[in-house]
Coordinates of C-alpha atoms (C1' of nucleotides) in Angstrom, one line a residue:
Chain A
M247 CA -39.2 -83.7 -2.0
T248 CA -39.3 -79.9 -2.7
S249 CA -41.5 -77.9 -0.3
A250 CA -44.5 -76.9 -3.1
S251 CA -46.9 -76.1 -0.4
T252 CA -44.1 -72.3 1.5
P253 CA -42.1 -71.6 -1.1
V254 CA -39.3 -69.3 0.6
I255 CA -39.4 -65.2 -1.1
G256 CA -36.3 -65.8 -1.0
P257 CA -33.2 -64.4 1.3
S258 CA -32.9 -61.8 -2.4
R259 CA -29.8 -59.5 -1.6
C260 CA -31.6 -56.6 -4.2
N261 CA -32.7 -54.3 -2.6
C262 CA -35.2 -52.9 -6.0
A263 CA -37.0 -57.4 -5.9
A264 CA -37.6 -56.7 -2.2
L265 CA -39.2 -53.7 -2.8
R266 CA -40.9 -54.5 -5.6
K267 CA -42.4 -58.0 -4.1
A268 CA -43.6 -56.0 -0.9
S269 CA -45.1 -54.0 -2.8
R270 CA -47.3 -56.4 -5.4
R271 CA -48.0 -58.0 -2.2
M272 CA -50.0 -55.1 -0.8
S273 CA -51.5 -53.7 -3.8
Q274 CA -53.1 -57.5 -4.0
F275 CA -54.3 -56.2 -0.3
Y276 CA -55.4 -53.0 -0.4
D277 CA -57.1 -54.0 -3.9
S278 CA -58.7 -56.8 -2.9
V279 CA -60.8 -54.7 0.0
L280 CA -60.9 -52.2 -2.3
A281 CA -62.3 -54.1 -4.8
P282 CA -65.9 -53.7 -3.6
C283 CA -66.1 -50.3 -4.4
G284 CA -64.4 -50.3 -7.9
L285 CA -61.5 -48.5 -7.5
K286 CA -58.2 -49.5 -7.2
S287 CA -54.8 -48.9 -5.2
T288 CA -53.6 -46.5 -8.1
Q289 CA -56.9 -45.3 -8.7
Y290 CA -57.9 -44.4 -5.6
A291 CA -54.5 -43.3 -4.4
M292 CA -54.5 -40.8 -7.3
L293 CA -58.4 -39.5 -5.8
T294 CA -56.8 -38.7 -2.7
E295 CA -54.4 -36.6 -3.7
I296 CA -56.6 -34.4 -5.6
A297 CA -59.4 -34.7 -2.9
R298 CA -56.4 -33.2 -0.8
Q299 CA -55.5 -30.0 -2.8
G300 CA -59.5 -29.2 -2.6
A301 CA -59.1 -25.6 -3.8
A302 CA -56.1 -25.6 -6.5
P303 CA -57.2 -28.5 -9.3
P304 CA -52.9 -29.9 -9.5
T305 CA -52.5 -30.2 -13.0
I306 CA -51.0 -33.5 -14.4
R307 CA -46.6 -32.4 -13.7
E308 CA -48.1 -31.6 -10.4
L309 CA -50.2 -35.1 -9.8
A310 CA -47.4 -36.9 -11.2
E311 CA -44.5 -35.5 -8.8
V312 CA -46.6 -35.9 -5.9
L313 CA -47.2 -39.4 -6.9
V314 CA -44.2 -40.6 -8.1
M315 CA -44.9 -41.1 -11.3
D316 CA -44.4 -40.0 -15.0
Q317 CA -46.9 -37.8 -16.5
S318 CA -47.9 -40.4 -19.1
T319 CA -49.0 -43.0 -17.1
I320 CA -50.9 -40.0 -15.1
G321 CA -52.8 -38.9 -18.4
Q322 CA -53.6 -42.8 -19.2
N323 CA -54.7 -43.2 -15.6
L324 CA -57.3 -40.6 -15.4
R325 CA -58.7 -42.1 -18.8
P326 CA -60.5 -44.8 -16.8
L327 CA -61.7 -41.3 -14.6
E328 CA -62.7 -39.3 -17.2
R329 CA -64.6 -41.7 -18.9
E330 CA -66.9 -42.9 -15.3
G331 CA -66.8 -39.2 -15.0
L332 CA -65.2 -38.7 -11.8
V333 CA -62.6 -36.5 -12.7
A334 CA -62.6 -33.7 -15.2
L335 CA -59.8 -31.6 -16.6
V336 CA -60.3 -28.2 -17.4
Q337 CA -57.9 -26.2 -18.9
D338 CA -56.5 -23.4 -17.0
E339 CA -57.1 -20.1 -18.5
A340 CA -54.4 -18.3 -16.6
D341 CA -51.9 -21.1 -18.6
R342 CA -53.7 -22.4 -21.9
R343 CA -50.7 -25.5 -21.3
S344 CA -52.0 -27.2 -18.9
R345 CA -54.4 -29.1 -17.7
R346 CA -56.3 -28.4 -14.2
I347 CA -57.7 -32.1 -12.4
T348 CA -60.7 -31.5 -10.6
L349 CA -63.5 -34.7 -8.8
T350 CA -66.4 -34.0 -9.5
K351 CA -70.0 -34.8 -8.1
V352 CA -69.9 -38.3 -8.6
G353 CA -66.6 -38.0 -8.0
R354 CA -66.5 -37.1 -4.8
S355 CA -69.2 -39.9 -3.8
R356 CA -67.0 -42.4 -5.0
F357 CA -63.6 -41.1 -2.9
A358 CA -66.4 -41.4 -0.6
A359 CA -67.7 -44.7 -0.5
A360 CA -64.3 -46.2 -0.6
E361 CA -63.0 -44.9 2.7
P362 CA -64.2 -46.8 4.4
L363 CA -62.7 -50.1 2.9
W364 CA -59.0 -48.4 2.5
R365 CA -59.6 -47.5 5.9
V366 CA -60.1 -51.3 6.6
A367 CA -57.0 -51.9 5.4
Q368 CA -55.3 -50.1 7.0
E369 CA -56.4 -51.5 10.4
R370 CA -55.9 -55.0 9.3
F371 CA -52.7 -53.7 8.0
E372 CA -51.5 -52.6 10.4
G373 CA -53.0 -54.5 12.7
G374 CA -51.2 -57.4 12.5
F375 CA -48.0 -55.0 11.0
G376 CA -47.7 -52.7 14.1
R377 CA -49.9 -49.3 13.8
R378 CA -45.8 -48.4 14.9
A379 CA -43.7 -50.1 12.9
A380 CA -46.3 -49.2 9.5
A381 CA -45.9 -45.0 10.4
D382 CA -42.6 -46.4 11.4
L383 CA -41.5 -47.6 7.2
R384 CA -44.0 -45.2 6.3
A385 CA -41.2 -42.7 6.7
V386 CA -38.3 -44.7 5.3
L387 CA -39.7 -44.9 2.5
G388 CA -40.9 -41.6 2.1
T389 CA -37.3 -40.3 2.3
I390 CA -37.0 -42.7 -0.5
A391 CA -39.8 -41.6 -2.6
R392 CA -38.2 -38.4 -2.4
D393 CA -34.2 -39.4 -2.9
P394 CA -32.8 -36.4 -5.3
S395 CA -30.5 -38.5 -5.8
L396 CA -32.5 -41.7 -7.0
A397 CA -34.9 -39.3 -9.1
D398 CA -31.8 -37.2 -11.6
A399 CA -29.6 -40.5 -11.7
G400 CA -29.9 -40.8 -15.4
E401 CA -31.2 -37.5 -16.1
G402 CA -27.1 -36.2 -16.6
S403 CA -26.6 -38.7 -19.9
L404 CA -29.7 -38.0 -21.8
R405 CA -30.1 -33.5 -22.5
Chain B
M292 CA -57.4 -39.0 16.7
T293 CA -59.2 -38.8 14.0
S294 CA -60.2 -34.8 13.2
A295 CA -63.1 -34.9 11.3
S296 CA -63.0 -31.3 10.0
T297 CA -59.5 -30.6 9.6
P298 CA -58.2 -32.0 5.6
V299 CA -54.8 -34.1 6.8
I300 CA -52.3 -31.8 4.8
G301 CA -49.3 -34.1 5.1
P302 CA -47.3 -36.9 4.1
S303 CA -50.1 -39.2 2.8
R304 CA -51.2 -41.7 5.5
C305 CA -51.4 -44.4 3.0
N306 CA -48.9 -47.3 3.7
C307 CA -50.1 -48.3 0.5
A308 CA -49.0 -45.6 -1.5
A309 CA -46.4 -45.6 0.1
L310 CA -44.8 -48.1 -0.9
R311 CA -45.9 -47.7 -4.5
K312 CA -44.3 -44.2 -4.6
A313 CA -40.9 -45.8 -3.2
S314 CA -41.2 -48.6 -5.9
R315 CA -41.5 -46.7 -8.5
R316 CA -38.8 -44.6 -7.3
M317 CA -36.8 -47.3 -6.6
S318 CA -37.2 -49.3 -10.3
Q319 CA -35.9 -46.1 -11.5
F320 CA -33.1 -45.6 -9.9
Y321 CA -32.6 -49.5 -11.1
D322 CA -33.9 -49.3 -14.6
S323 CA -31.2 -46.2 -15.3
V324 CA -28.2 -48.1 -13.5
L325 CA -29.2 -51.2 -16.0
A326 CA -30.3 -49.6 -19.3
P327 CA -27.0 -49.9 -20.7
C328 CA -27.6 -53.4 -20.8
G329 CA -30.8 -53.8 -22.1
L330 CA -32.5 -55.4 -19.6
K331 CA -35.4 -53.2 -16.8
S332 CA -35.9 -54.4 -13.1
T333 CA -38.6 -57.0 -13.4
Q334 CA -36.6 -58.9 -16.1
Y335 CA -33.8 -58.8 -14.5
A336 CA -35.6 -60.0 -11.4
M337 CA -36.8 -62.7 -13.2
L338 CA -33.2 -64.2 -14.7
T339 CA -32.2 -63.9 -11.2
E340 CA -34.2 -65.9 -9.8
I341 CA -34.8 -68.4 -12.8
A342 CA -30.7 -68.7 -11.8
R343 CA -30.1 -69.0 -8.7
Q344 CA -32.1 -72.4 -9.3
G345 CA -29.5 -73.6 -11.6
A346 CA -30.5 -77.5 -11.7
A347 CA -34.1 -76.9 -11.6
P348 CA -35.5 -75.0 -13.7
P349 CA -38.8 -73.1 -11.9
T350 CA -42.4 -73.2 -13.0
I351 CA -44.0 -69.9 -14.6
R352 CA -45.9 -71.4 -11.3
E353 CA -42.8 -71.4 -8.5
L354 CA -41.2 -68.4 -10.3
A355 CA -44.7 -66.6 -9.0
E356 CA -44.8 -67.7 -6.4
V357 CA -41.3 -66.5 -5.6
L358 CA -41.5 -62.9 -7.1
V359 CA -45.1 -62.6 -5.9
M360 CA -46.5 -62.0 -8.5
D361 CA -49.0 -63.3 -11.4
Q362 CA -49.0 -66.5 -13.4
S363 CA -49.8 -64.7 -15.7
T364 CA -48.0 -61.4 -15.9
I365 CA -45.2 -64.0 -15.7
G366 CA -45.7 -65.4 -18.8
Q367 CA -45.9 -62.3 -20.3
N368 CA -42.8 -60.7 -19.0
L369 CA -41.3 -64.5 -20.2
R370 CA -42.1 -63.7 -24.0
P371 CA -39.5 -60.9 -24.5
L372 CA -36.8 -62.3 -23.1
E373 CA -38.0 -65.8 -25.1
R374 CA -37.7 -63.5 -28.2
E375 CA -34.5 -62.9 -27.7
G376 CA -33.0 -66.0 -26.6
L377 CA -32.3 -65.4 -23.0
V378 CA -34.2 -68.4 -21.3
A379 CA -36.6 -71.8 -23.1
L380 CA -39.4 -73.1 -21.4
V381 CA -39.1 -76.7 -21.7
Q382 CA -41.7 -79.3 -21.2
D383 CA -42.2 -81.7 -18.1
E384 CA -41.9 -84.5 -19.2
A385 CA -43.1 -85.4 -15.6
D386 CA -46.0 -83.6 -15.2
R387 CA -47.0 -82.6 -18.9
R388 CA -48.8 -79.6 -17.9
S389 CA -45.3 -77.7 -16.4
R390 CA -42.4 -75.6 -18.6
R391 CA -39.5 -75.1 -17.1
I392 CA -38.2 -72.4 -17.6
T393 CA -34.0 -72.5 -18.0
L394 CA -31.4 -69.7 -19.2
T395 CA -30.4 -70.4 -22.4
K396 CA -26.0 -70.0 -23.0
V397 CA -26.9 -66.0 -23.9
G398 CA -28.9 -65.8 -21.4
R399 CA -26.6 -66.7 -19.1
S400 CA -24.3 -64.5 -20.2
R401 CA -26.4 -61.3 -20.9
F402 CA -26.8 -61.8 -17.0
A403 CA -23.3 -62.2 -16.4
A404 CA -23.2 -58.7 -18.6
A405 CA -26.3 -56.4 -16.0
E406 CA -24.5 -58.1 -13.3
P407 CA -21.3 -55.7 -12.0
L408 CA -25.0 -52.6 -12.9
W409 CA -26.6 -54.0 -10.4
R410 CA -23.8 -54.2 -8.6
V411 CA -23.0 -50.9 -9.2
A412 CA -27.4 -49.4 -8.4
Q413 CA -26.7 -51.4 -5.3
E414 CA -24.1 -50.0 -4.1
R415 CA -24.6 -45.9 -4.8
F416 CA -28.4 -46.9 -3.1
E417 CA -26.4 -48.4 -0.2
G418 CA -23.5 -45.6 0.3
G419 CA -26.8 -43.3 0.8
F420 CA -29.3 -44.9 2.8
G421 CA -27.2 -47.0 4.6
R422 CA -25.2 -50.0 4.6
R423 CA -27.3 -51.9 7.7
A424 CA -30.2 -49.9 6.9
A425 CA -30.9 -51.5 3.8
A426 CA -30.8 -55.1 4.7
D427 CA -33.3 -54.5 7.6
L428 CA -35.5 -52.7 4.7
R429 CA -35.2 -55.7 3.1
A430 CA -35.8 -58.1 5.9
V431 CA -39.1 -55.3 6.7
L432 CA -40.1 -55.9 3.3
G433 CA -39.6 -59.5 2.9
T434 CA -42.1 -59.8 5.9
I435 CA -45.2 -57.8 3.7
A436 CA -43.8 -59.8 0.7
R437 CA -44.8 -63.0 2.6
D438 CA -47.5 -62.4 4.7
P439 CA -50.4 -64.8 4.2
S440 CA -52.3 -62.7 5.5
L441 CA -52.3 -60.2 3.2
A442 CA -51.5 -63.0 0.2
D443 CA -54.9 -64.8 1.1
A444 CA -56.7 -61.5 1.5
G445 CA -59.5 -62.0 -1.2
E446 CA -59.0 -65.9 -1.7
G447 CA -61.2 -67.2 0.5
S448 CA -64.6 -64.6 -0.6
L449 CA -64.7 -66.1 -4.1
R450 CA -65.1 -69.4 -4.2
Chain C
dC282 C1' -42.0 -8.0 -31.9
dC283 C1' -39.5 -12.4 -32.8
dC284 C1' -37.4 -16.4 -32.6
dA285 C1' -35.2 -20.3 -29.2
dA286 C1' -35.7 -22.7 -24.9
dA287 C1' -38.8 -23.7 -21.5
dT288 C1' -42.9 -25.8 -19.9
dA289 C1' -47.0 -28.4 -20.8
dT290 C1' -49.3 -32.8 -22.3
dC291 C1' -50.6 -36.2 -26.1
dG292 C1' -49.5 -39.8 -28.9
dG293 C1' -47.7 -44.3 -30.1
dG294 C1' -45.2 -48.5 -28.5
dA295 C1' -43.2 -52.4 -26.0
dT296 C1' -43.3 -53.9 -21.0
dA297 C1' -45.4 -55.0 -16.4
dT298 C1' -49.8 -55.9 -14.4
dC299 C1' -53.8 -58.2 -12.2
dC300 C1' -58.2 -61.1 -13.7
dC301 C1' -61.5 -64.3 -16.0
dT302 C1' -62.3 -68.0 -18.7
dG303 C1' -60.9 -71.8 -21.5
dT304 C1' -57.3 -76.3 -21.5
dA305 C1' -54.7 -79.4 -21.5
dT306 C1' -52.6 -83.1 -18.1
dT307 C1' -53.2 -85.1 -14.0
dA308 C1' -54.4 -86.9 -9.9
dA309 C1' -57.7 -89.1 -6.6
dA310 C1' -62.9 -90.8 -5.5
dG311 C1' -65.4 -93.9 -6.4
Chain D
dC51 C1' -61.7 -98.2 -14.4
dT52 C1' -64.1 -93.1 -15.2
dT53 C1' -65.5 -89.5 -13.6
dT54 C1' -64.7 -85.1 -11.0
dA55 C1' -60.9 -82.3 -8.5
dA56 C1' -57.2 -79.8 -9.3
dT57 C1' -53.0 -78.2 -11.9
dA58 C1' -50.3 -75.7 -14.8
dC59 C1' -51.1 -72.7 -18.8
dA60 C1' -52.5 -70.1 -22.1
dG61 C1' -55.4 -66.1 -23.8
dG62 C1' -58.3 -62.0 -23.9
dG63 C1' -58.9 -57.7 -21.8
dA64 C1' -58.1 -53.6 -19.1
dT65 C1' -54.8 -51.4 -16.7
dA66 C1' -50.4 -48.9 -15.4
dT67 C1' -46.3 -48.3 -16.3
dC68 C1' -41.7 -46.1 -18.6
dC69 C1' -39.9 -43.9 -23.2
dC70 C1' -39.2 -41.6 -26.9
dG71 C1' -40.6 -37.4 -30.3
dA72 C1' -44.7 -34.0 -31.7
dT73 C1' -47.4 -30.3 -30.9
dA74 C1' -49.3 -26.3 -28.0
dT75 C1' -48.6 -22.6 -25.7
dT76 C1' -45.6 -19.4 -22.0
dT77 C1' -41.9 -16.9 -21.2
dG78 C1' -37.0 -14.2 -22.1
dG79 C1' -33.6 -12.7 -24.5
dG80 C1' -32.5 -9.9 -28.4

DNA sequence: CCCAAATATCGGGATATCCCTGTATTAAAG
DNA sequence: CTTTAATACAGGGATATCCCGATATTTGGG
């Protein structure tokens, strides 16, 4: 009898696959907790970063860099938020190529409403995983996210 | 100590965001190394799992469970692989609701061609990150990926 | 000042990923 | 054996994510 009830996720040796599986599971979890406020984990992460900048609204490029995303991805992902009036893109007067991403009043309100839910997700996860373990894991993940040798691996052969 | 007045100016404390950023960076890296063989990291991961099953080709549901993906995602992602003739879906005779995913000869060949590139990515990452650290990280990520409390978090309240 | 290079973004196209709802098939209840 | 529930997918719709190539703007060199 194949154990259909408890499938072993598997001792895959692939660092990338391991990271992606965990990332999908974690996203499932945060998405399910955030669902009542109508924001996905990606949207919450973007709003967090935009709110954190506060006085100096980031450009698409800056936001992409911080969130380890592609510029086009940011542009696409901003569309639903813009459509719902949570963010507004205003052309930078100094450099008119750039558009700075600002939180609207509605955006700040929706973000504030989402924050308690995010805290619930944080508490629930760290309650099981360990607060210290979570902090350690975030630190390790941060070194990976910022590692320039991973980021620039495919840059040289293109230009 | 949640400083209510002072805005947090540091690395994000969100476990989900940290995981997703690292996952995107790692995917960038593996994708860039795998690019010459025409397979994305997700596709390579799917082929790996299909190949690992060998004699017992998995169903869409089984593959989804092992890879921590949605069934629809697997179905969608199989389409390009099927179109290129790397995999074939054959209806299970015992349970005709199921379709078992098998590697074709072409699929096995493409997978074999991709494997050395995957090894390069593994070596390059672990060379910088540490072989031991990578194994430890994979173990931690595995516990997250198969954590039932994360998986079932939003299941009870819906049906 | 003019032109080439760099920068910031946009647009199209493709895959990836989820949700929800339907359909076919099987298994279980009565 | 018939109705019902559960299971396995398929399809549509939406967001997420990347790449590539095009456009607008700025900047630096001559």
